[in-house]
Every structure is written in structure tokens, then in C-alpha cells.
């Protein structure tokens, strides 16, 4: 069950490169996997360090193909959506790897924790705090809608702070349930800022 299609098997997509190239590397050739950051139903997210550029820390979401059986399309969709989006408040996909048992999504590292935990820790939460947060989230939601993408699972667990700084920006994560409009009804180029309200069920 090729998740990236025949053409893309054994191929690494690197957003920093203008060209795709065949790569026989495995994720372990490129990154040293470190601490576990979190777990999901079919996946685990690990902290990882680039082997050549040690300053480059990333989060790697490792998805078990066996657990995913029958839901391959949703991972295909998630990768497609993530490749399309580039916004300061959306966790960026860096590159992808695939081996016999797993798919690896190398993501921008965010270390500030979940919104819910931050609100609880803070004790009080002012209208100014909320407006600062909502402004960032709505900016990112407007952008993704302009790209024809609806997240469909926006909740405090999927809103991560970039850093532990008090004034850290917020980042939208987990596009596992997202949908992308491809019919051509909506503009395909990002930046048109149309609201695809009809995509919400
Ligand atoms: C981190 C740290 C962390 C989790 C993530 C990234 C996850 C990001 C993510 C997961 C997705 C997705 C988009 C982003 O579609 O604890 O740097 O499933």
C-alpha cells in the first residue's frame, strides 16, 4: 500500500529544495530520534535532531501502517494538506519518509505545550489574552480557507504554543481530519480568502 504513490516511493520530499530527488535514506540516516513528545491513536511524536546540522531540531510524527489499515487515504490527505500550507501559525511539514512499517512526518518543532494547559497554568485569562490568541487563530484559519482547506478539528489540544515564552505565538496542528476542496469551485491559489462554509458538514 504505497502511501505516496509509486513514483514517490523511496523518495524524500524536502521543502527546502526546489527539486524533488530520489533518496534511498531512511529517517534514521538523517535524524537522531530522541524523547517522546506525545502519542495519538495511530502515531507517536518524537523530538529529533538532524545528524549533520545539530542545531536543527524537529518533531517527527511516526505513523504505524498496520494500525492505519483502511485509513490510508486520510494520511494521504493529511500530507497533501500539510504540503500546501505555509503560515506562521500553522505547524510546518518539513519532509516525509516512508519505510516498510511506518510513515514519518518531519514537522517544525514547537515546544510550548497545549493551549489548554497554558490557560490552566496561567490561572487568570483576560479578554486581551483571548483577543491576541483568537486574532492569530483566525488569521491562520482565513489563510487555510483561502487554500481550500478546512481543519475540522480545531480544539485546545490541537493548538500548541511555539515556545515556553509567555508571549509565544500559537500554532495550529493535527490536520488528520482536514478536508481539501479540489473541485475547482473554490480558488485553488492561496490568498483568495474565500470562506468555504459549505465544506462544514
Ligand atoms: C511538534 C510537537 C508536538 C506535536 C507536533 C509537532 C505535531 C504536529 C502536527 C501533527 C499533525 C499534523 C500537523 C502537525 O497534521 O508535540 O513540533 O498530525
mmCIF file with all atom_site columns, N, CA and C in Angstrom, residues 111-182:
data_model
loop_
_atom_site.group_PDB
_atom_site.id
_atom_site.type_symbol
_atom_site.label_atom_id
_atom_site.label_alt_id
_atom_site.label_comp_id
_atom_site.label_asym_id
_atom_site.label_entity_id
_atom_site.label_seq_id
_atom_site.pdbx_PDB_ins_code
_atom_site.Cartn_x
_atom_site.Cartn_y
_atom_site.Cartn_z
_atom_site.occupancy
_atom_site.B_iso_or_equiv
_atom_site.pdbx_formal_charge
_atom_site.auth_seq_id
_atom_site.auth_comp_id
_atom_site.auth_asym_id
_atom_site.auth_atom_id
_atom_site.pdbx_PDB_model_num
ATOM 1   N N  . UNK A 1 111 ? 7.529   23.705 21.106 1.00 0.00 ? 111 UNK A N  1
ATOM 2   C CA . UNK A 1 111 ? 7.823   23.141 22.435 1.00 0.00 ? 111 UNK A CA 1
ATOM 3   C C  . UNK A 1 111 ? 7.063   23.839 23.568 1.00 0.00 ? 111 UNK A C  1
ATOM 4   N N  . UNK A 1 112 ? 6.060   24.650 23.216 1.00 0.00 ? 112 UNK A N  1
ATOM 5   C CA . UNK A 1 112 ? 5.394   25.450 24.256 1.00 0.00 ? 112 UNK A CA 1
ATOM 6   C C  . UNK A 1 112 ? 4.214   24.790 24.940 1.00 0.00 ? 112 UNK A C  1
ATOM 7   N N  . UNK A 1 113 ? 3.849   23.599 24.497 1.00 0.00 ? 113 UNK A N  1
ATOM 8   C CA . UNK A 1 113 ? 2.733   22.889 25.123 1.00 0.00 ? 113 UNK A CA 1
ATOM 9   C C  . UNK A 1 113 ? 1.375   23.321 24.601 1.00 0.00 ? 113 UNK A C  1
ATOM 10  N N  . UNK A 1 114 ? 0.359   22.619 25.086 1.00 0.00 ? 114 UNK A N  1
ATOM 11  C CA . UNK A 1 114 ? -1.010  22.839 24.591 1.00 0.00 ? 114 UNK A CA 1
ATOM 12  C C  . UNK A 1 114 ? -1.648  24.072 25.212 1.00 0.00 ? 114 UNK A C  1
ATOM 13  N N  . UNK A 1 115 ? -2.527  24.680 24.432 1.00 0.00 ? 115 UNK A N  1
ATOM 14  C CA . UNK A 1 115 ? -3.256  25.869 24.891 1.00 0.00 ? 115 UNK A CA 1
ATOM 15  C C  . UNK A 1 115 ? -3.985  25.601 26.207 1.00 0.00 ? 115 UNK A C  1
ATOM 16  N N  . UNK A 1 116 ? -4.652  24.471 26.299 1.00 0.00 ? 116 UNK A N  1
ATOM 17  C CA . UNK A 1 116 ? -5.457  24.177 27.486 1.00 0.00 ? 116 UNK A CA 1
ATOM 18  C C  . UNK A 1 116 ? -4.598  24.213 28.753 1.00 0.00 ? 116 UNK A C  1
ATOM 19  N N  . UNK A 1 117 ? -3.423  23.561 28.680 1.00 0.00 ? 117 UNK A N  1
ATOM 20  C CA . UNK A 1 117 ? -2.520  23.523 29.854 1.00 0.00 ? 117 UNK A CA 1
ATOM 21  C C  . UNK A 1 117 ? -2.037  24.930 30.205 1.00 0.00 ? 117 UNK A C  1
ATOM 22  N N  . UNK A 1 118 ? -1.778  25.743 29.186 1.00 0.00 ? 118 UNK A N  1
ATOM 23  C CA . UNK A 1 118 ? -1.264  27.103 29.431 1.00 0.00 ? 118 UNK A CA 1
ATOM 24  C C  . UNK A 1 118 ? -2.333  27.949 30.129 1.00 0.00 ? 118 UNK A C  1
ATOM 25  N N  . UNK A 1 119 ? -3.591  27.804 29.697 1.00 0.00 ? 119 UNK A N  1
ATOM 26  C CA . UNK A 1 119 ? -4.678  28.576 30.316 1.00 0.00 ? 119 UNK A CA 1
ATOM 27  C C  . UNK A 1 119 ? -4.830  28.171 31.787 1.00 0.00 ? 119 UNK A C  1
ATOM 28  N N  . UNK A 1 120 ? -4.774  26.867 32.045 1.00 0.00 ? 120 UNK A N  1
ATOM 29  C CA . UNK A 1 120 ? -4.910  26.372 33.422 1.00 0.00 ? 120 UNK A CA 1
ATOM 30  C C  . UNK A 1 120 ? -3.750  26.900 34.279 1.00 0.00 ? 120 UNK A C  1
ATOM 31  N N  . UNK A 1 121 ? -2.521  26.793 33.737 1.00 0.00 ? 121 UNK A N  1
ATOM 32  C CA . UNK A 1 121 ? -1.321  27.262 34.466 1.00 0.00 ? 121 UNK A CA 1
ATOM 33  C C  . UNK A 1 121 ? -1.401  28.750 34.782 1.00 0.00 ? 121 UNK A C  1
ATOM 34  N N  . UNK A 1 122 ? -1.906  29.504 33.820 1.00 0.00 ? 122 UNK A N  1
ATOM 35  C CA . UNK A 1 122 ? -1.954  30.960 33.940 1.00 0.00 ? 122 UNK A CA 1
ATOM 36  C C  . UNK A 1 122 ? -2.868  31.413 35.079 1.00 0.00 ? 122 UNK A C  1
ATOM 37  N N  . UNK A 1 123 ? -3.887  30.635 35.370 1.00 0.00 ? 123 UNK A N  1
ATOM 38  C CA . UNK A 1 123 ? -4.806  30.973 36.453 1.00 0.00 ? 123 UNK A CA 1
ATOM 39  C C  . UNK A 1 123 ? -5.856  31.955 36.016 1.00 0.00 ? 123 UNK A C  1
ATOM 40  N N  . UNK A 1 124 ? -5.429  33.134 35.551 1.00 0.00 ? 124 UNK A N  1
ATOM 41  C CA . UNK A 1 124 ? -6.420  34.088 35.044 1.00 0.00 ? 124 UNK A CA 1
ATOM 42  C C  . UNK A 1 124 ? -6.172  34.279 33.554 1.00 0.00 ? 124 UNK A C  1
ATOM 43  N N  . UNK A 1 125 ? -7.233  34.558 32.837 1.00 0.00 ? 125 UNK A N  1
ATOM 44  C CA . UNK A 1 125 ? -7.124  34.715 31.391 1.00 0.00 ? 125 UNK A CA 1
ATOM 45  C C  . UNK A 1 125 ? -7.969  35.911 30.989 1.00 0.00 ? 125 UNK A C  1
ATOM 46  N N  . UNK A 1 126 ? -7.317  36.948 30.531 1.00 0.00 ? 126 UNK A N  1
ATOM 47  C CA . UNK A 1 126 ? -8.015  38.220 30.292 1.00 0.00 ? 126 UNK A CA 1
ATOM 48  C C  . UNK A 1 126 ? -8.605  38.273 28.876 1.00 0.00 ? 126 UNK A C  1
ATOM 49  N N  . UNK A 1 127 ? -9.468  39.261 28.668 1.00 0.00 ? 127 UNK A N  1
ATOM 50  C CA . UNK A 1 127 ? -10.051 39.479 27.340 1.00 0.00 ? 127 UNK A CA 1
ATOM 51  C C  . UNK A 1 127 ? -8.936  39.816 26.336 1.00 0.00 ? 127 UNK A C  1
ATOM 52  N N  . UNK A 1 128 ? -7.908  40.535 26.830 1.00 0.00 ? 128 UNK A N  1
ATOM 53  C CA . UNK A 1 128 ? -6.783  40.899 25.949 1.00 0.00 ? 128 UNK A CA 1
ATOM 54  C C  . UNK A 1 128 ? -6.020  39.631 25.526 1.00 0.00 ? 128 UNK A C  1
ATOM 55  N N  . UNK A 1 129 ? -5.780  38.723 26.496 1.00 0.00 ? 129 UNK A N  1
ATOM 56  C CA . UNK A 1 129 ? -5.122  37.445 26.170 1.00 0.00 ? 129 UNK A CA 1
ATOM 57  C C  . UNK A 1 129 ? -5.919  36.716 25.088 1.00 0.00 ? 129 UNK A C  1
ATOM 58  N N  . UNK A 1 130 ? -7.238  36.652 25.308 1.00 0.00 ? 130 UNK A N  1
ATOM 59  C CA . UNK A 1 130 ? -8.108  35.902 24.385 1.00 0.00 ? 130 UNK A CA 1
ATOM 60  C C  . UNK A 1 130 ? -8.116  36.553 23.002 1.00 0.00 ? 130 UNK A C  1
ATOM 61  N N  . UNK A 1 131 ? -8.149  37.886 22.955 1.00 0.00 ? 131 UNK A N  1
ATOM 62  C CA . UNK A 1 131 ? -8.230  38.538 21.644 1.00 0.00 ? 131 UNK A CA 1
ATOM 63  C C  . UNK A 1 131 ? -6.922  38.360 20.870 1.00 0.00 ? 131 UNK A C  1
ATOM 64  N N  . UNK A 1 132 ? -5.788  38.380 21.593 1.00 0.00 ? 132 UNK A N  1
ATOM 65  C CA . UNK A 1 132 ? -4.477  38.168 20.963 1.00 0.00 ? 132 UNK A CA 1
ATOM 66  C C  . UNK A 1 132 ? -4.420  36.757 20.352 1.00 0.00 ? 132 UNK A C  1
ATOM 67  N N  . UNK A 1 133 ? -4.925  35.799 21.118 1.00 0.00 ? 133 UNK A N  1
ATOM 68  C CA . UNK A 1 133 ? -4.924  34.398 20.675 1.00 0.00 ? 133 UNK A CA 1
ATOM 69  C C  . UNK A 1 133 ? -5.852  34.201 19.472 1.00 0.00 ? 133 UNK A C  1
ATOM 70  N N  . UNK A 1 134 ? -7.080  34.705 19.600 1.00 0.00 ? 134 UNK A N  1
ATOM 71  C CA . UNK A 1 134 ? -8.090  34.500 18.551 1.00 0.00 ? 134 UNK A CA 1
ATOM 72  C C  . UNK A 1 134 ? -7.676  35.181 17.253 1.00 0.00 ? 134 UNK A C  1
ATOM 73  N N  . UNK A 1 135 ? -7.026  36.330 17.362 1.00 0.00 ? 135 UNK A N  1
ATOM 74  C CA . UNK A 1 135 ? -6.547  37.030 16.160 1.00 0.00 ? 135 UNK A CA 1
ATOM 75  C C  . UNK A 1 135 ? -5.588  36.128 15.361 1.00 0.00 ? 135 UNK A C  1
ATOM 76  N N  . UNK A 1 136 ? -4.669  35.462 16.079 1.00 0.00 ? 136 UNK A N  1
ATOM 77  C CA . UNK A 1 136 ? -3.701  34.577 15.404 1.00 0.00 ? 136 UNK A CA 1
ATOM 78  C C  . UNK A 1 136 ? -4.405  33.369 14.782 1.00 0.00 ? 136 UNK A C  1
ATOM 79  N N  . UNK A 1 137 ? -5.331  32.783 15.559 1.00 0.00 ? 137 UNK A N  1
ATOM 80  C CA . UNK A 1 137 ? -6.018  31.583 15.068 1.00 0.00 ? 137 UNK A CA 1
ATOM 81  C C  . UNK A 1 137 ? -6.861  31.925 13.833 1.00 0.00 ? 137 UNK A C  1
ATOM 82  N N  . UNK A 1 138 ? -7.609  33.030 13.923 1.00 0.00 ? 138 UNK A N  1
ATOM 83  C CA . UNK A 1 138 ? -8.466  33.397 12.785 1.00 0.00 ? 138 UNK A CA 1
ATOM 84  C C  . UNK A 1 138 ? -7.640  33.763 11.553 1.00 0.00 ? 138 UNK A C  1
ATOM 85  N N  . UNK A 1 139 ? -6.461  34.349 11.768 1.00 0.00 ? 139 UNK A N  1
ATOM 86  C CA . UNK A 1 139 ? -5.567  34.652 10.640 1.00 0.00 ? 139 UNK A CA 1
ATOM 87  C C  . UNK A 1 139 ? -5.166  33.365 9.919  1.00 0.00 ? 139 UNK A C  1
ATOM 88  N N  . UNK A 1 140 ? -4.822  32.348 10.714 1.00 0.00 ? 140 UNK A N  1
ATOM 89  C CA . UNK A 1 140 ? -4.412  31.065 10.136 1.00 0.00 ? 140 UNK A CA 1
ATOM 90  C C  . UNK A 1 140 ? -5.601  30.350 9.498  1.00 0.00 ? 140 UNK A C  1
ATOM 91  N N  . UNK A 1 141 ? -6.770  30.454 10.118 1.00 0.00 ? 141 UNK A N  1
ATOM 92  C CA . UNK A 1 141 ? -7.973  29.800 9.570  1.00 0.00 ? 141 UNK A CA 1
ATOM 93  C C  . UNK A 1 141 ? -8.372  30.487 8.258  1.00 0.00 ? 141 UNK A C  1
ATOM 94  N N  . UNK A 1 142 ? -8.303  31.791 8.227  1.00 0.00 ? 142 UNK A N  1
ATOM 95  C CA . UNK A 1 142 ? -8.606  32.541 6.993  1.00 0.00 ? 142 UNK A CA 1
ATOM 96  C C  . UNK A 1 142 ? -7.658  32.092 5.881  1.00 0.00 ? 142 UNK A C  1
ATOM 97  N N  . UNK A 1 143 ? -6.374  31.973 6.227  1.00 0.00 ? 143 UNK A N  1
ATOM 98  C CA . UNK A 1 143 ? -5.372  31.542 5.241  1.00 0.00 ? 143 UNK A CA 1
ATOM 99  C C  . UNK A 1 143 ? -5.692  30.131 4.728  1.00 0.00 ? 143 UNK A C  1
ATOM 100 N N  . UNK A 1 144 ? -5.963  29.195 5.658  1.00 0.00 ? 144 UNK A N  1
ATOM 101 C CA . UNK A 1 144 ? -6.188  27.819 5.182  1.00 0.00 ? 144 UNK A CA 1
ATOM 102 C C  . UNK A 1 144 ? -7.460  27.736 4.345  1.00 0.00 ? 144 UNK A C  1
ATOM 103 N N  . UNK A 1 145 ? -8.487  28.533 4.704  1.00 0.00 ? 145 UNK A N  1
ATOM 104 C CA . UNK A 1 145 ? -9.705  28.559 3.892  1.00 0.00 ? 145 UNK A CA 1
ATOM 105 C C  . UNK A 1 145 ? -9.399  29.120 2.503  1.00 0.00 ? 145 UNK A C  1
ATOM 106 N N  . UNK A 1 146 ? -8.494  30.082 2.440  1.00 0.00 ? 146 UNK A N  1
ATOM 107 C CA . UNK A 1 146 ? -8.129  30.643 1.128  1.00 0.00 ? 146 UNK A CA 1
ATOM 108 C C  . UNK A 1 146 ? -7.397  29.608 0.272  1.00 0.00 ? 146 UNK A C  1
ATOM 109 N N  . UNK A 1 147 ? -6.840  28.585 0.939  1.00 0.00 ? 147 UNK A N  1
ATOM 110 C CA . UNK A 1 147 ? -6.161  27.486 0.230  1.00 0.00 ? 147 UNK A CA 1
ATOM 111 C C  . UNK A 1 147 ? -7.124  26.325 -0.033 1.00 0.00 ? 147 UNK A C  1
ATOM 112 N N  . UNK A 1 148 ? -8.379  26.501 0.361  1.00 0.00 ? 148 UNK A N  1
ATOM 113 C CA . UNK A 1 148 ? -9.368  25.440 0.142  1.00 0.00 ? 148 UNK A CA 1
ATOM 114 C C  . UNK A 1 148 ? -9.291  24.332 1.179  1.00 0.00 ? 148 UNK A C  1
ATOM 115 N N  . UNK A 1 149 ? -8.732  24.647 2.338  1.00 0.00 ? 149 UNK A N  1
ATOM 116 C CA . UNK A 1 149 ? -8.558  23.622 3.389  1.00 0.00 ? 149 UNK A CA 1
ATOM 117 C C  . UNK A 1 149 ? -9.421  23.977 4.595  1.00 0.00 ? 149 UNK A C  1
ATOM 118 N N  . UNK A 1 150 ? -10.162 22.986 5.086  1.00 0.00 ? 150 UNK A N  1
ATOM 119 C CA . UNK A 1 150 ? -10.850 23.168 6.370  1.00 0.00 ? 150 UNK A CA 1
ATOM 120 C C  . UNK A 1 150 ? -10.264 22.168 7.372  1.00 0.00 ? 150 UNK A C  1
ATOM 121 N N  . UNK A 1 151 ? -9.967  22.628 8.569  1.00 0.00 ? 151 UNK A N  1
ATOM 122 C CA . UNK A 1 151 ? -9.282  21.804 9.565  1.00 0.00 ? 151 UNK A CA 1
ATOM 123 C C  . UNK A 1 151 ? -10.228 20.767 10.173 1.00 0.00 ? 151 UNK A C  1
ATOM 124 N N  . UNK A 1 152 ? -11.405 21.165 10.559 1.00 0.00 ? 152 UNK A N  1
ATOM 125 C CA . UNK A 1 152 ? -12.490 20.318 11.086 1.00 0.00 ? 152 UNK A CA 1
ATOM 126 C C  . UNK A 1 152 ? -12.228 19.714 12.464 1.00 0.00 ? 152 UNK A C  1
ATOM 127 N N  . UNK A 1 153 ? -11.134 20.107 13.118 1.00 0.00 ? 153 UNK A N  1
ATOM 128 C CA . UNK A 1 153 ? -10.884 19.571 14.465 1.00 0.00 ? 153 UNK A CA 1
ATOM 129 C C  . UNK A 1 153 ? -10.140 20.601 15.322 1.00 0.00 ? 153 UNK A C  1
ATOM 130 N N  . UNK A 1 154 ? -10.561 21.849 15.190 1.00 0.00 ? 154 UNK A N  1
ATOM 131 C CA . UNK A 1 154 ? -9.883  22.892 15.974 1.00 0.00 ? 154 UNK A CA 1
ATOM 132 C C  . UNK A 1 154 ? -10.355 22.830 17.418 1.00 0.00 ? 154 UNK A C  1
ATOM 133 N N  . UNK A 1 155 ? -9.423  22.555 18.316 1.00 0.00 ? 155 UNK A N  1
ATOM 134 C CA . UNK A 1 155 ? -9.741  22.445 19.743 1.00 0.00 ? 155 UNK A CA 1
ATOM 135 C C  . UNK A 1 155 ? -8.446  22.713 20.513 1.00 0.00 ? 155 UNK A C  1
ATOM 136 N N  . UNK A 1 156 ? -8.545  23.027 21.820 1.00 0.00 ? 156 UNK A N  1
ATOM 137 C CA . UNK A 1 156 ? -7.338  23.418 22.566 1.00 0.00 ? 156 UNK A CA 1
ATOM 138 C C  . UNK A 1 156 ? -6.180  22.421 22.476 1.00 0.00 ? 156 UNK A C  1
ATOM 139 N N  . UNK A 1 157 ? -6.476  21.119 22.357 1.00 0.00 ? 157 UNK A N  1
ATOM 140 C CA . UNK A 1 157 ? -5.406  20.108 22.271 1.00 0.00 ? 157 UNK A CA 1
ATOM 141 C C  . UNK A 1 157 ? -4.602  20.249 20.976 1.00 0.00 ? 157 UNK A C  1
ATOM 142 N N  . UNK A 1 158 ? -5.230  20.805 19.935 1.00 0.00 ? 158 UNK A N  1
ATOM 143 C CA . UNK A 1 158 ? -4.541  20.945 18.646 1.00 0.00 ? 158 UNK A CA 1
ATOM 144 C C  . UNK A 1 158 ? -3.944  22.332 18.450 1.00 0.00 ? 158 UNK A C  1
ATOM 145 N N  . UNK A 1 159 ? -3.995  23.138 19.498 1.00 0.00 ? 159 UNK A N  1
ATOM 146 C CA . UNK A 1 159 ? -3.392  24.476 19.449 1.00 0.00 ? 159 UNK A CA 1
ATOM 147 C C  . UNK A 1 159 ? -2.184  24.464 20.383 1.00 0.00 ? 159 UNK A C  1
ATOM 148 N N  . UNK A 1 160 ? -0.998  24.520 19.786 1.00 0.00 ? 160 UNK A N  1
ATOM 149 C CA . UNK A 1 160 ? 0.247   24.369 20.542 1.00 0.00 ? 160 UNK A CA 1
ATOM 150 C C  . UNK A 1 160 ? 0.999   25.688 20.566 1.00 0.00 ? 160 UNK A C  1
ATOM 151 N N  . UNK A 1 161 ? 1.590   26.007 21.721 1.00 0.00 ? 161 UNK A N  1
ATOM 152 C CA . UNK A 1 161 ? 2.440   27.202 21.780 1.00 0.00 ? 161 UNK A CA 1
ATOM 153 C C  . UNK A 1 161 ? 3.795   26.883 21.169 1.00 0.00 ? 161 UNK A C  1
ATOM 154 N N  . UNK A 1 162 ? 4.307   27.825 20.409 1.00 0.00 ? 162 UNK A N  1
ATOM 155 C CA . UNK A 1 162 ? 5.583   27.639 19.715 1.00 0.00 ? 162 UNK A CA 1
ATOM 156 C C  . UNK A 1 162 ? 6.724   27.448 20.714 1.00 0.00 ? 162 UNK A C  1
ATOM 157 N N  . UNK A 1 163 ? 6.725   28.271 21.767 1.00 0.00 ? 163 UNK A N  1
ATOM 158 C CA . UNK A 1 163 ? 7.787   28.174 22.783 1.00 0.00 ? 163 UNK A CA 1
ATOM 159 C C  . UNK A 1 163 ? 7.171   28.365 24.160 1.00 0.00 ? 163 UNK A C  1
ATOM 160 N N  . UNK A 1 164 ? 8.012   28.238 25.173 1.00 0.00 ? 164 UNK A N  1
ATOM 161 C CA . UNK A 1 164 ? 7.514   28.412 26.544 1.00 0.00 ? 164 UNK A CA 1
ATOM 162 C C  . UNK A 1 164 ? 7.437   29.896 26.936 1.00 0.00 ? 164 UNK A C  1
ATOM 163 N N  . UNK A 1 165 ? 7.895   30.797 26.054 1.00 0.00 ? 165 UNK A N  1
ATOM 164 C CA . UNK A 1 165 ? 7.798   32.242 26.341 1.00 0.00 ? 165 UNK A CA 1
ATOM 165 C C  . UNK A 1 165 ? 6.354   32.629 26.608 1.00 0.00 ? 165 UNK A C  1
ATOM 166 N N  . UNK A 1 166 ? 6.174   33.581 27.513 1.00 0.00 ? 166 UNK A N  1
ATOM 167 C CA . UNK A 1 166 ? 4.807   34.000 27.848 1.00 0.00 ? 166 UNK A CA 1
ATOM 168 C C  . UNK A 1 166 ? 4.083   34.583 26.630 1.00 0.00 ? 166 UNK A C  1
ATOM 169 N N  . UNK A 1 167 ? 4.866   35.271 25.761 1.00 0.00 ? 167 UNK A N  1
ATOM 170 C CA . UNK A 1 167 ? 4.230   35.890 24.587 1.00 0.00 ? 167 UNK A CA 1
ATOM 171 C C  . UNK A 1 167 ? 4.401   35.049 23.313 1.00 0.00 ? 167 UNK A C  1
ATOM 172 N N  . UNK A 1 168 ? 4.593   33.754 23.503 1.00 0.00 ? 168 UNK A N  1
ATOM 173 C CA . UNK A 1 168 ? 4.786   32.867 22.341 1.00 0.00 ? 168 UNK A CA 1
ATOM 174 C C  . UNK A 1 168 ? 3.576   32.891 21.402 1.00 0.00 ? 168 UNK A C  1
ATOM 175 N N  . UNK A 1 169 ? 3.870   32.720 20.106 1.00 0.00 ? 169 UNK A N  1
ATOM 176 C CA . UNK A 1 169 ? 2.760   32.584 19.156 1.00 0.00 ? 169 UNK A CA 1
ATOM 177 C C  . UNK A 1 169 ? 2.119   31.207 19.303 1.00 0.00 ? 169 UNK A C  1
ATOM 178 N N  . UNK A 1 170 ? 0.887   31.111 18.802 1.00 0.00 ? 170 UNK A N  1
ATOM 179 C CA . UNK A 1 170 ? 0.158   29.835 18.847 1.00 0.00 ? 170 UNK A CA 1
ATOM 180 C C  . UNK A 1 170 ? 0.256   29.168 17.480 1.00 0.00 ? 170 UNK A C  1
ATOM 181 N N  . UNK A 1 171 ? 0.251   27.835 17.458 1.00 0.00 ? 171 UNK A N  1
ATOM 182 C CA . UNK A 1 171 ? 0.399   27.085 16.214 1.00 0.00 ? 171 UNK A CA 1
ATOM 183 C C  . UNK A 1 171 ? -0.737  26.066 16.090 1.00 0.00 ? 171 UNK A C  1
ATOM 184 N N  . UNK A 1 172 ? -1.348  26.014 14.919 1.00 0.00 ? 172 UNK A N  1
ATOM 185 C CA . UNK A 1 172 ? -2.399  25.016 14.674 1.00 0.00 ? 172 UNK A CA 1
ATOM 186 C C  . UNK A 1 172 ? -1.729  23.716 14.218 1.00 0.00 ? 172 UNK A C  1
ATOM 187 N N  . UNK A 1 173 ? -2.126  22.609 14.836 1.00 0.00 ? 173 UNK A N  1
ATOM 188 C CA . UNK A 1 173 ? -1.563  21.309 14.453 1.00 0.00 ? 173 UNK A CA 1
ATOM 189 C C  . UNK A 1 173 ? -2.684  20.313 14.153 1.00 0.00 ? 173 UNK A C  1
ATOM 190 N N  . UNK A 1 174 ? -2.292  19.138 13.773 1.00 0.00 ? 174 UNK A N  1
ATOM 191 C CA . UNK A 1 174 ? -3.154  17.982 13.523 1.00 0.00 ? 174 UNK A CA 1
ATOM 192 C C  . UNK A 1 174 ? -4.231  18.215 12.461 1.00 0.00 ? 174 UNK A C  1
ATOM 193 N N  . UNK A 1 175 ? -3.817  17.983 11.231 1.00 0.00 ? 175 UNK A N  1
ATOM 194 C CA . UNK A 1 175 ? -4.725  18.125 10.089 1.00 0.00 ? 175 UNK A CA 1
ATOM 195 C C  . UNK A 1 175 ? -5.278  16.758 9.660  1.00 0.00 ? 175 UNK A C  1
ATOM 196 N N  . UNK A 1 176 ? -5.281  15.810 10.601 1.00 0.00 ? 176 UNK A N  1
ATOM 197 C CA . UNK A 1 176 ? -5.717  14.438 10.308 1.00 0.00 ? 176 UNK A CA 1
ATOM 198 C C  . UNK A 1 176 ? -7.163  14.337 9.859  1.00 0.00 ? 176 UNK A C  1
ATOM 199 N N  . UNK A 1 177 ? -8.000  15.280 10.272 1.00 0.00 ? 177 UNK A N  1
ATOM 200 C CA . UNK A 1 177 ? -9.417  15.225 9.876  1.00 0.00 ? 177 UNK A CA 1
ATOM 201 C C  . UNK A 1 177 ? -9.762  16.312 8.854  1.00 0.00 ? 177 UNK A C  1
ATOM 202 N N  . UNK A 1 178 ? -8.730  16.964 8.352  1.00 0.00 ? 178 UNK A N  1
ATOM 203 C CA . UNK A 1 178 ? -8.982  18.109 7.462  1.00 0.00 ? 178 UNK A CA 1
ATOM 204 C C  . UNK A 1 178 ? -9.492  17.647 6.098  1.00 0.00 ? 178 UNK A C  1
ATOM 205 N N  . UNK A 1 179 ? -10.072 18.582 5.390  1.00 0.00 ? 179 UNK A N  1
ATOM 206 C CA . UNK A 1 179 ? -10.547 18.295 4.022  1.00 0.00 ? 179 UNK A CA 1
ATOM 207 C C  . UNK A 1 179 ? -10.053 19.393 3.089  1.00 0.00 ? 179 UNK A C  1
ATOM 208 N N  . UNK A 1 180 ? -9.789  18.969 1.845  1.00 0.00 ? 180 UNK A N  1
ATOM 209 C CA . UNK A 1 180 ? -9.308  19.940 0.868  1.00 0.00 ? 180 UNK A CA 1
ATOM 210 C C  . UNK A 1 180 ? -10.288 19.994 -0.298 1.00 0.00 ? 180 UNK A C  1
ATOM 211 N N  . UNK A 1 181 ? -10.686 21.194 -0.657 1.00 0.00 ? 181 UNK A N  1
ATOM 212 C CA . UNK A 1 181 ? -11.585 21.367 -1.799 1.00 0.00 ? 181 UNK A CA 1
ATOM 213 C C  . UNK A 1 181 ? -10.779 21.257 -3.082 1.00 0.00 ? 181 UNK A C  1
ATOM 214 N N  . UNK A 1 182 ? -11.185 20.332 -3.949 1.00 0.00 ? 182 UNK A N  1
ATOM 215 C CA . UNK A 1 182 ? -10.420 20.149 -5.186 1.00 0.00 ? 182 UNK A CA 1
ATOM 216 C C  . UNK A 1 182 ? -11.285 20.269 -6.427 1.00 0.00 ? 182 UNK A C  1
#
